[in-house]
Amino acid sequence: MSDLDPEDYLRDTIAVIPKNARQEIRVRIGEYRDSRFADVRVFVDPPSDRAPLGRVPTKKGVAIPLGAIPDVVSALRKVQAIEAARQAPANQDTKPKTSTRRKAR
């Protein structure tokens, strides 16, 4: 995958999502042997000799058949809901805790 022209990815890119200082995730629509798919792939800073080309694609990614996108979106929404529930304060309706310590005499 890394020997493909990065310009092809830029032309068809739908979204660029920063991953860290040296990597980003790009989402695009691709085509291979008359099959169209959503390509979600990690791009990285190139070696210094290829720097003028910009970030280059890696093998880290997935090609999702367009028909499977609703299932993938549904699964990602479930992940989002699970994480939101996990991060929410547990049982927000509880009464404030009262001290059970006895006063010193």
Coordinates of N, CA, C and O in Angstrom, one line a residue:
M1 N 0.8 -1.2 0.0 CA 0.0 0.0 0.0 C 0.9 1.3 0.0 O 0.5 2.2 -0.6
S2 N 2.0 1.2 0.6 CA 2.8 2.4 0.7 C 3.4 2.9 -0.6 O 3.9 4.0 -0.6
D3 N 3.4 2.1 -1.6 CA 3.9 2.6 -2.9 C 2.9 3.2 -3.8 O 3.1 3.6 -4.9
L4 N 1.7 3.4 -3.3 CA 0.6 4.2 -4.0 C 0.9 5.6 -3.9 O 1.5 6.1 -3.0
D5 N 0.5 6.4 -4.9 CA 0.7 7.8 -4.9 C -0.2 8.5 -3.9 O -1.4 8.4 -4.0
P6 N 0.4 9.2 -2.9 CA -0.4 9.9 -1.9 C -1.4 10.9 -2.5 O -2.4 11.2 -1.9
E7 N -1.0 11.4 -3.6 CA -1.9 12.4 -4.3 C -3.3 11.8 -4.6 O -4.3 12.4 -4.6
D8 N -3.3 10.5 -4.9 CA -4.6 9.8 -5.2 C -5.4 9.8 -3.9 O -6.6 9.9 -4.0
Y9 N -4.8 9.7 -2.8 CA -5.6 9.7 -1.5 C -6.1 11.1 -1.2 O -7.2 11.2 -0.8
L10 N -5.3 12.1 -1.5 CA -5.8 13.5 -1.2 C -7.0 13.8 -2.1 O -7.9 14.5 -1.6
R11 N -6.9 13.4 -3.3 CA -8.0 13.7 -4.3 C -9.4 13.2 -3.8 O -10.4 13.8 -4.0
D12 N -9.4 12.0 -3.3 CA -10.6 11.3 -2.9 C -10.9 11.3 -1.4 O -11.8 10.7 -0.9
T13 N -10.1 12.1 -0.6 CA -10.2 12.1 0.8 C -11.5 12.8 1.3 O -11.8 13.9 0.9
I14 N -12.2 12.1 2.2 CA -13.5 12.7 2.7 C -13.2 13.3 4.1 O -13.8 14.4 4.4
A15 N -12.3 12.7 4.9 CA -12.0 13.3 6.2 C -10.6 12.9 6.6 O -10.0 11.9 6.2
V16 N -10.0 13.9 7.4 CA -8.6 13.7 7.9 C -8.8 13.9 9.4 O -9.2 14.9 9.9
I17 N -8.4 12.8 10.2 CA -8.6 12.8 11.6 C -7.2 12.7 12.3 O -6.5 11.7 12.1
P18 N -6.7 13.7 13.0 CA -5.4 13.6 13.6 C -5.4 12.5 14.6 O -6.3 12.2 15.4
K19 N -4.3 11.7 14.5 CA -4.1 10.6 15.5 C -3.0 11.0 16.5 O -3.2 10.8 17.7
N20 N -1.9 11.6 16.1 CA -0.9 12.1 17.0 C -0.1 13.1 16.1 O -0.5 13.4 15.0
A21 N 1.1 13.5 16.6 CA 1.9 14.5 15.9 C 2.4 14.1 14.6 O 2.7 14.9 13.7
R22 N 2.6 12.7 14.4 CA 3.2 12.2 13.2 C 2.3 11.4 12.4 O 2.7 10.9 11.3
Q23 N 1.0 11.2 12.8 CA 0.1 10.3 12.1 C -1.3 10.9 12.0 O -1.7 11.7 12.9
E24 N -2.0 10.5 11.0 CA -3.4 10.9 10.9 C -4.2 9.7 10.2 O -3.6 8.9 9.6
I25 N -5.5 9.8 10.4 CA -6.3 8.8 9.8 C -7.1 9.4 8.7 O -7.7 10.5 8.9
R26 N -7.1 8.9 7.5 CA -7.8 9.4 6.4 C -8.9 8.5 6.0 O -8.7 7.3 5.9
V27 N -10.0 9.0 5.7 CA -11.2 8.3 5.2 C -11.5 8.7 3.8 O -11.5 9.9 3.5
R28 N -11.6 7.7 2.9 CA -11.8 8.0 1.5 C -12.7 6.9 0.9 O -12.8 5.8 1.5
I29 N -13.2 7.2 -0.3 CA -13.9 6.1 -1.1 C -12.9 5.6 -2.1 O -12.3 6.4 -2.8
G30 N -12.7 4.3 -2.1 CA -11.7 3.7 -3.0 C -12.5 2.8 -4.0 O -13.6 2.5 -3.8
E31 N -11.7 2.3 -4.9 CA -12.3 1.3 -5.9 C -11.2 0.3 -6.2 O -10.0 0.7 -6.4
Y32 N -11.6 -0.9 -6.3 CA -10.6 -2.0 -6.7 C -11.4 -3.1 -7.4 O -12.4 -3.6 -6.9
R33 N -11.0 -3.4 -8.6 CA -11.7 -4.4 -9.4 C -13.2 -4.1 -9.5 O -14.0 -5.0 -9.2
D34 N -13.6 -2.9 -9.8 CA -15.0 -2.6 -9.9 C -15.8 -2.7 -8.6 O -17.0 -2.6 -8.7
S35 N -15.1 -2.8 -7.5 CA -15.8 -2.8 -6.2 C -15.4 -1.5 -5.5 O -14.3 -1.2 -5.4
R36 N -16.4 -0.8 -5.0 CA -16.2 0.4 -4.2 C -16.2 0.1 -2.8 O -16.9 -0.7 -2.3
F37 N -15.4 0.9 -2.0 CA -15.3 0.6 -0.6 C -14.9 1.9 0.1 O -14.4 2.9 -0.5
A38 N -15.1 1.9 1.4 CA -14.6 3.0 2.3 C -13.2 2.6 2.8 O -13.1 1.5 3.4
D39 N -12.2 3.4 2.6 CA -10.9 3.1 3.0 C -10.6 3.9 4.2 O -10.6 5.2 4.1
V40 N -10.3 3.3 5.4 CA -9.9 4.1 6.6 C -8.5 3.6 6.9 O -8.2 2.5 7.2
R41 N -7.5 4.6 6.7 CA -6.1 4.2 6.7 C -5.3 5.2 7.5 O -5.6 6.4 7.5
V42 N -4.2 4.7 8.1 CA -3.3 5.6 8.8 C -2.2 6.1 7.8 O -1.7 5.3 7.0
F43 N -2.0 7.4 7.9 CA -0.9 8.0 7.1 C 0.1 8.5 8.1 O -0.2 8.9 9.2
V44 N 1.4 8.5 7.7 CA 2.5 8.9 8.5 C 3.4 9.8 7.8 O 3.4 10.0 6.6
D45 N 4.2 10.5 8.6 CA 5.3 11.4 8.0 C 6.2 10.5 7.2 O 6.6 9.4 7.7
P46 N 6.6 10.9 6.0 CA 7.5 10.0 5.2 C 8.9 10.1 5.7 O 9.3 11.1 6.4
P47 N 9.8 9.2 5.2 CA 11.2 9.4 5.4 C 11.6 10.7 4.8 O 11.0 11.2 3.9
S48 N 12.7 11.3 5.3 CA 13.1 12.6 4.9 C 13.3 12.7 3.3 O 13.1 13.8 2.8
D49 N 13.7 11.7 2.7 CA 13.9 11.7 1.2 C 12.6 11.8 0.4 O 12.6 12.2 -0.7
R50 N 11.5 11.5 1.1 CA 10.2 11.6 0.4 C 9.3 12.7 1.0 O 8.1 12.8 0.7
A51 N 9.9 13.6 1.9 CA 9.1 14.6 2.6 C 8.3 15.5 1.7 O 7.2 15.9 2.0
P52 N 8.7 15.9 0.5 CA 7.9 16.7 -0.4 C 6.6 16.1 -0.7 O 5.7 16.8 -1.1
L53 N 6.5 14.8 -0.6 CA 5.2 14.2 -1.0 C 4.1 14.3 0.0 O 3.0 14.1 -0.2
G54 N 4.5 14.7 1.2 CA 3.5 14.8 2.3 C 3.4 13.4 3.0 O 4.1 12.5 2.7
R55 N 2.4 13.3 3.8 CA 2.2 12.0 4.5 C 1.8 10.9 3.5 O 1.2 11.1 2.5
V56 N 2.3 9.7 3.9 CA 2.1 8.6 3.0 C 1.3 7.5 3.7 O 1.3 7.3 4.9
P57 N 0.5 6.7 2.9 CA -0.3 5.7 3.5 C 0.5 4.5 4.0 O 1.6 4.2 3.5
T58 N -0.1 3.8 5.0 CA 0.6 2.6 5.6 C -0.4 1.4 5.3 O -1.5 1.6 4.7
K59 N 0.1 0.3 5.7 CA -0.8 -0.9 5.6 C -1.8 -1.0 6.7 O -2.7 -1.8 6.7
K60 N -1.7 -0.1 7.7 CA -2.6 -0.1 8.9 C -3.9 0.6 8.4 O -3.9 1.8 8.3
G61 N -4.9 -0.2 8.2 CA -6.2 0.4 7.8 C -7.1 -0.7 7.5 O -6.8 -1.9 7.6
V62 N -8.3 -0.3 7.0 CA -9.3 -1.3 6.6 C -10.1 -0.8 5.5 O -10.4 0.4 5.4
A63 N -10.4 -1.7 4.6 CA -11.3 -1.4 3.4 C -12.7 -2.0 3.8 O -12.8 -3.2 3.9
I64 N -13.7 -1.1 3.9 CA -15.0 -1.6 4.3 C -15.9 -1.5 3.1 O -16.1 -0.5 2.5
P65 N -16.5 -2.7 2.7 CA -17.5 -2.7 1.6 C -18.6 -1.6 1.9 O -19.0 -1.5 3.0
L66 N -19.0 -0.9 0.9 CA -20.0 0.2 1.1 C -21.3 -0.4 1.7 O -21.9 0.3 2.5
G67 N -21.6 -1.6 1.4 CA -22.8 -2.2 2.0 C -22.7 -2.5 3.5 O -23.7 -2.6 4.2
A68 N -21.5 -2.5 4.0 CA -21.3 -2.8 5.4 C -21.2 -1.6 6.3 O -21.2 -1.6 7.5
I69 N -21.2 -0.4 5.6 CA -21.0 0.8 6.4 C -22.1 1.0 7.5 O -21.8 1.4 8.6
P70 N -23.4 0.8 7.2 CA -24.4 1.0 8.3 C -24.1 0.1 9.5 O -24.3 0.6 10.6
D71 N -23.6 -1.1 9.3 CA -23.3 -2.0 10.4 C -22.1 -1.4 11.2 O -22.1 -1.5 12.4
V72 N -21.1 -0.9 10.5 CA -19.9 -0.4 11.1 C -20.3 0.9 11.9 O -19.8 1.1 13.0
V73 N -21.1 1.7 11.3 CA -21.5 3.0 12.0 C -22.3 2.6 13.2 O -22.1 3.2 14.3
S74 N -23.2 1.6 13.2 CA -23.9 1.2 14.3 C -23.0 0.7 15.4 O -23.2 1.0 16.6
A75 N -22.0 -0.1 15.1 CA -21.1 -0.6 16.1 C -20.3 0.5 16.7 O -20.1 0.5 17.9
L76 N -19.9 1.5 15.9 CA -19.1 2.6 16.5 C -20.0 3.5 17.4 O -19.5 4.0 18.4
R77 N -21.2 3.6 17.1 CA -22.1 4.4 17.9 C -22.3 3.6 19.3 O -22.4 4.3 20.3
K78 N -22.3 2.3 19.2 CA -22.4 1.5 20.5 C -21.2 1.7 21.3 O -21.2 1.9 22.5
V79 N -20.0 1.7 20.7 CA -18.7 2.0 21.4 C -18.8 3.4 22.0 O -18.5 3.5 23.2
Q80 N -19.3 4.4 21.3 CA -19.4 5.7 21.8 C -20.3 5.8 23.0 O -20.0 6.4 24.0
A81 N -21.5 5.1 22.9 CA -22.4 5.1 24.0 C -21.9 4.4 25.3 O -22.0 4.8 26.4
I82 N -21.2 3.3 25.1 CA -20.6 2.5 26.2 C -19.5 3.4 26.9 O -19.5 3.5 28.1
E83 N -18.7 4.1 26.1 CA -17.7 4.9 26.7 C -18.3 6.1 27.4 O -17.8 6.5 28.5
A84 N -19.3 6.7 26.8 CA -20.0 7.8 27.5 C -20.6 7.4 28.8 O -20.5 8.1 29.8
A85 N -21.2 6.2 28.9 CA -21.8 5.7 30.1 C -20.7 5.4 31.1 O -20.8 5.6 32.3
R86 N -19.6 4.9 30.7 CA -18.5 4.5 31.6 C -17.9 5.8 32.2 O -17.5 5.8 33.3
Q87 N -17.8 6.9 31.4 CA -17.2 8.1 31.9 C -18.1 9.0 32.7 O -17.7 9.9 33.4
A88 N -19.4 8.7 32.6 CA -20.4 9.5 33.4 C -20.3 9.1 34.9 O -20.0 8.0 35.2
P89 N -20.5 10.1 35.7 CA -20.4 9.8 37.2 C -21.4 8.7 37.5 O -22.6 8.8 37.1
A90 N -21.0 7.8 38.3 CA -21.8 6.7 38.7 C -22.9 7.2 39.6 O -22.7 7.9 40.6
N91 N -24.2 6.8 39.3 CA -25.3 7.1 40.2 C -25.4 8.5 40.6 O -25.2 8.8 41.8
Q92 N -25.7 9.4 39.8 CA -25.7 10.9 40.1 C -26.8 11.3 41.0 O -26.8 12.3 41.6
D93 N -27.8 10.4 41.3 CA -29.0 10.8 42.1 C -28.7 10.4 43.6 O -29.7 10.5 44.4
T94 N -27.6 10.0 44.0 CA -27.4 9.7 45.4 C -27.3 10.9 46.3 O -26.9 12.0 45.8
K95 N -27.6 10.7 47.5 CA -27.5 11.8 48.5 C -26.1 12.1 48.8 O -25.3 11.1 48.8
P96 N -25.8 13.3 49.2 CA -24.4 13.5 49.6 C -24.0 12.7 50.8 O -24.9 12.4 51.7
K97 N -22.8 12.2 50.9 CA -22.4 11.4 52.0 C -22.3 12.2 53.2 O -21.8 13.4 53.2
T98 N -22.7 11.7 54.3 CA -22.6 12.3 55.6 C -21.5 11.6 56.4 O -21.2 10.4 56.3
S99 N -20.8 12.4 57.2 CA -19.7 11.8 58.0 C -20.3 10.9 59.1 O -21.3 11.2 59.7
T100 N -19.6 9.8 59.3 CA -20.0 8.9 60.3 C -19.0 8.9 61.5 O -19.1 8.1 62.4
R101 N -18.1 9.9 61.4 CA -17.1 10.0 62.5 C -17.8 10.6 63.8 O -18.6 11.4 63.7
R102 N -17.3 10.1 64.9 CA -17.8 10.7 66.1 C -16.9 11.8 66.5 O -15.7 11.8 66.3
K103 N -17.5 12.8 67.2 CA -16.7 13.9 67.7 C -15.7 13.5 68.8 O -16.1 12.7 69.6
A104 N -14.5 14.0 68.8 CA -13.6 13.7 69.8 C -14.0 14.4 71.1 O -14.4 15.5 71.1
R105 N -13.8 13.8 72.3 CA -14.2 14.4 73.6 C -13.0 14.9 74.3 O -12.0 14.6 74.4

